[in-house]
Amino acid sequence: MRRLIAILAFALFALFAVSSPALADNPHFLRSSASGPNNAGNLDVNFKIAGLGDNVTITVTATADATAVYACRNNGGNFPSDPKKTQVSGPVSASGDFTSGKNGQVSGSLTLSPPSTTLACPGGQRRVLVSVSYTNVQVSGGGDTASIPGTFSRTFFNI
């Protein structure tokens, strides 16, 4: 009987010893930042998350409110005196799955793209991105969210 009690006590101890690290997992952002927009108008959202545990896969999502202006540009590289243009605004997002290492951390980057447009240009002209702006940038994952303050914008052409 003593032997059975000792085995049960050891089994309970082993169960709690193995499960306690999982209870201690606390995903949180150590850092988050954004850079850009780059030459294509994309915004890179960079992050580092800790407190995941070893070899844990997590889905991370970056979001923002974006405004893009598109216009028609002729083959000579100029804009007509009355250019055909449009402004598009709306939410943009990007997601990815990342797996932590033995240290329970994930570092990564997600790329946000400008909102798309249906602007159709006449013959001899092509659609170009004139400007783009991102606000309310956030990155979330594992139940935590980090806001990245600021407005990230770029103007490619003055029309």
CSV table of C-alpha atoms in Angstrom, one decimal:
chain,number,residue,atom,x,y,z
A,1,MET,CA,0.0,0.0,0.0
A,2,ARG,CA,2.8,2.4,0.9
A,3,ARG,CA,4.4,1.7,-2.5
A,4,LEU,CA,1.1,2.5,-4.3
A,5,ILE,CA,0.8,5.8,-2.4
A,6,ALA,CA,4.4,6.7,-3.2
A,7,ILE,CA,3.9,5.9,-6.9
A,8,LEU,CA,0.7,8.0,-7.0
A,9,ALA,CA,2.4,10.9,-5.2
A,10,PHE,CA,5.3,10.8,-7.6
A,11,ALA,CA,2.9,10.7,-10.6
A,12,LEU,CA,1.0,13.8,-9.3
A,13,PHE,CA,4.3,15.6,-8.7
A,14,ALA,CA,5.5,14.8,-12.2
A,15,LEU,CA,2.2,16.0,-13.6
A,16,PHE,CA,2.4,19.3,-11.9
A,17,ALA,CA,6.1,19.8,-12.6
A,18,VAL,CA,5.5,19.2,-16.4
A,19,SER,CA,2.3,21.3,-16.7
A,20,SER,CA,3.4,24.3,-14.6
A,21,PRO,CA,5.6,25.9,-17.3
A,22,ALA,CA,2.6,25.9,-19.7
A,23,LEU,CA,0.7,27.8,-17.0
A,24,ALA,CA,3.5,30.3,-16.8
A,25,ASP,CA,3.4,31.2,-20.6
A,26,ASN,CA,2.5,34.8,-21.0
A,27,PRO,CA,2.9,36.1,-24.6
A,28,HIS,CA,3.8,39.7,-24.7
A,29,PHE,CA,5.5,42.1,-27.2
A,30,LEU,CA,9.1,43.1,-26.3
A,31,ARG,CA,9.2,45.5,-29.2
A,32,SER,CA,7.3,46.6,-32.2
A,33,SER,CA,8.1,49.1,-35.0
A,34,ALA,CA,7.3,50.0,-38.5
A,35,SER,CA,9.5,51.2,-41.4
A,36,GLY,CA,8.6,52.6,-44.8
A,37,PRO,CA,6.7,52.9,-46.9
A,38,ASN,CA,9.3,51.5,-49.3
A,39,ASN,CA,9.5,52.1,-53.1
A,40,ALA,CA,6.5,49.9,-53.7
A,41,GLY,CA,4.4,51.7,-51.0
A,42,ASN,CA,4.6,48.7,-48.6
A,43,LEU,CA,5.0,49.2,-44.8
A,44,ASP,CA,7.1,46.6,-42.9
A,45,VAL,CA,5.9,45.9,-39.4
A,46,ASN,CA,8.6,44.4,-37.2
A,47,PHE,CA,8.1,42.7,-33.8
A,48,LYS,CA,9.5,40.5,-31.1
A,49,ILE,CA,7.3,38.4,-28.8
A,50,ALA,CA,8.4,36.7,-25.7
A,51,GLY,CA,6.7,34.4,-23.2
A,52,LEU,CA,5.6,31.7,-25.7
A,53,GLY,CA,7.2,28.6,-24.4
A,54,ASP,CA,9.5,26.4,-26.5
A,55,ASN,CA,8.5,25.5,-30.1
A,56,VAL,CA,5.1,27.2,-30.0
A,57,THR,CA,3.5,28.3,-33.3
A,58,ILE,CA,1.7,31.6,-33.1
A,59,THR,CA,-0.3,33.5,-35.7
A,60,VAL,CA,0.7,37.2,-35.7
A,61,THR,CA,-1.4,39.8,-37.5
A,62,ALA,CA,-0.4,43.4,-38.5
A,63,THR,CA,-3.2,45.9,-39.3
A,64,ALA,CA,-3.5,49.6,-40.2
A,65,ASP,CA,-5.8,52.1,-41.8
A,66,ALA,CA,-4.3,53.1,-45.2
A,67,THR,CA,-5.0,55.7,-47.9
A,68,ALA,CA,-3.5,55.5,-51.3
A,69,VAL,CA,-3.8,57.8,-54.3
A,70,TYR,CA,-3.4,56.4,-57.8
A,71,ALA,CA,-3.2,58.3,-61.1
A,72,CYS,CA,-2.7,57.7,-64.8
A,73,ARG,CA,0.7,58.6,-66.2
A,74,ASN,CA,1.6,58.7,-69.8
A,75,ASN,CA,4.5,56.8,-71.5
A,76,GLY,CA,6.6,59.9,-71.5
A,77,GLY,CA,6.6,59.8,-67.7
A,78,ASN,CA,4.3,62.9,-67.3
A,79,PHE,CA,0.9,63.4,-66.0
A,80,PRO,CA,-1.8,65.0,-68.2
A,81,SER,CA,-2.8,68.5,-67.2
A,82,ASP,CA,-6.1,67.0,-65.9
A,83,PRO,CA,-4.9,63.6,-64.7
A,84,LYS,CA,-7.3,60.7,-64.1
A,85,LYS,CA,-6.8,59.8,-60.4
A,86,THR,CA,-8.5,58.2,-57.5
A,87,GLN,CA,-8.1,57.9,-53.7
A,88,VAL,CA,-8.7,54.6,-52.0
A,89,SER,CA,-9.0,54.2,-48.2
A,90,GLY,CA,-9.6,51.3,-45.9
A,91,PRO,CA,-8.1,48.7,-43.5
A,92,VAL,CA,-5.2,46.6,-44.6
A,93,SER,CA,-3.7,43.5,-42.9
A,94,ALA,CA,-1.1,40.8,-43.1
A,95,SER,CA,-0.8,37.6,-41.1
A,96,GLY,CA,1.8,34.9,-40.7
A,97,ASP,CA,2.6,31.9,-38.5
A,98,PHE,CA,5.8,32.0,-36.5
A,99,THR,CA,7.3,29.3,-34.3
A,100,SER,CA,9.3,30.1,-31.2
A,101,GLY,CA,12.7,28.6,-30.4
A,102,LYS,CA,14.0,27.2,-27.2
A,103,ASN,CA,13.9,30.6,-25.7
A,104,GLY,CA,10.2,31.1,-26.1
A,105,GLN,CA,10.6,34.1,-28.4
A,106,VAL,CA,9.7,35.0,-31.9
A,107,SER,CA,11.1,37.8,-34.0
A,108,GLY,CA,9.6,38.6,-37.4
A,109,SER,CA,8.2,41.0,-39.9
A,110,LEU,CA,5.0,41.4,-41.8
A,111,THR,CA,4.4,43.5,-44.9
A,112,LEU,CA,1.3,45.7,-45.3
A,113,SER,CA,0.4,46.8,-48.9
A,114,PRO,CA,-1.5,49.8,-50.1
A,115,PRO,CA,-5.2,49.3,-50.7
A,116,SER,CA,-5.8,48.2,-54.3
A,117,THR,CA,-7.7,50.2,-56.9
A,118,THR,CA,-9.8,49.6,-60.0
A,119,LEU,CA,-8.6,52.8,-61.7
A,120,ALA,CA,-8.5,52.2,-65.5
A,121,CYS,CA,-6.2,54.3,-67.6
A,122,PRO,CA,-6.7,55.2,-71.2
A,123,GLY,CA,-4.3,53.9,-74.0
A,124,GLY,CA,-0.8,55.3,-73.8
A,125,GLN,CA,-1.1,55.7,-70.0
A,126,ARG,CA,-0.5,53.4,-67.0
A,127,ARG,CA,-1.6,53.5,-63.4
A,128,VAL,CA,1.0,54.5,-60.8
A,129,LEU,CA,0.9,54.9,-57.0
A,130,VAL,CA,1.1,58.6,-56.3
A,131,SER,CA,1.1,58.5,-52.5
A,132,VAL,CA,0.3,56.2,-49.6
A,133,SER,CA,-0.2,56.8,-45.9
A,134,TYR,CA,-0.7,54.3,-43.0
A,135,THR,CA,-2.1,55.2,-39.5
A,136,ASN,CA,-3.4,53.2,-36.5
A,137,VAL,CA,-0.7,50.5,-37.0
A,138,GLN,CA,-1.0,47.5,-34.7
A,139,VAL,CA,0.5,44.1,-34.4
A,140,SER,CA,-1.2,41.3,-32.4
A,141,GLY,CA,-0.6,37.7,-31.5
A,142,GLY,CA,-1.0,35.3,-28.6
A,143,GLY,CA,-3.7,37.5,-27.0
A,144,ASP,CA,-1.5,40.6,-26.8
A,145,THR,CA,-1.6,43.7,-29.1
A,146,ALA,CA,1.0,46.4,-29.5
A,147,SER,CA,0.2,49.8,-31.1
A,148,ILE,CA,2.8,51.5,-33.2
A,149,PRO,CA,2.3,55.3,-32.9
A,150,GLY,CA,2.7,57.7,-35.9
A,151,THR,CA,1.7,58.2,-39.4
A,152,PHE,CA,3.9,56.5,-42.1
A,153,SER,CA,3.5,58.1,-45.4
A,154,ARG,CA,5.3,58.6,-48.7
A,155,THR,CA,4.7,60.8,-51.8
A,156,PHE,CA,6.1,59.4,-55.0
A,157,PHE,CA,4.8,62.1,-57.4
A,158,ASN,CA,3.5,65.6,-57.0
A,159,ILE,CA,0.5,66.1,-59.3
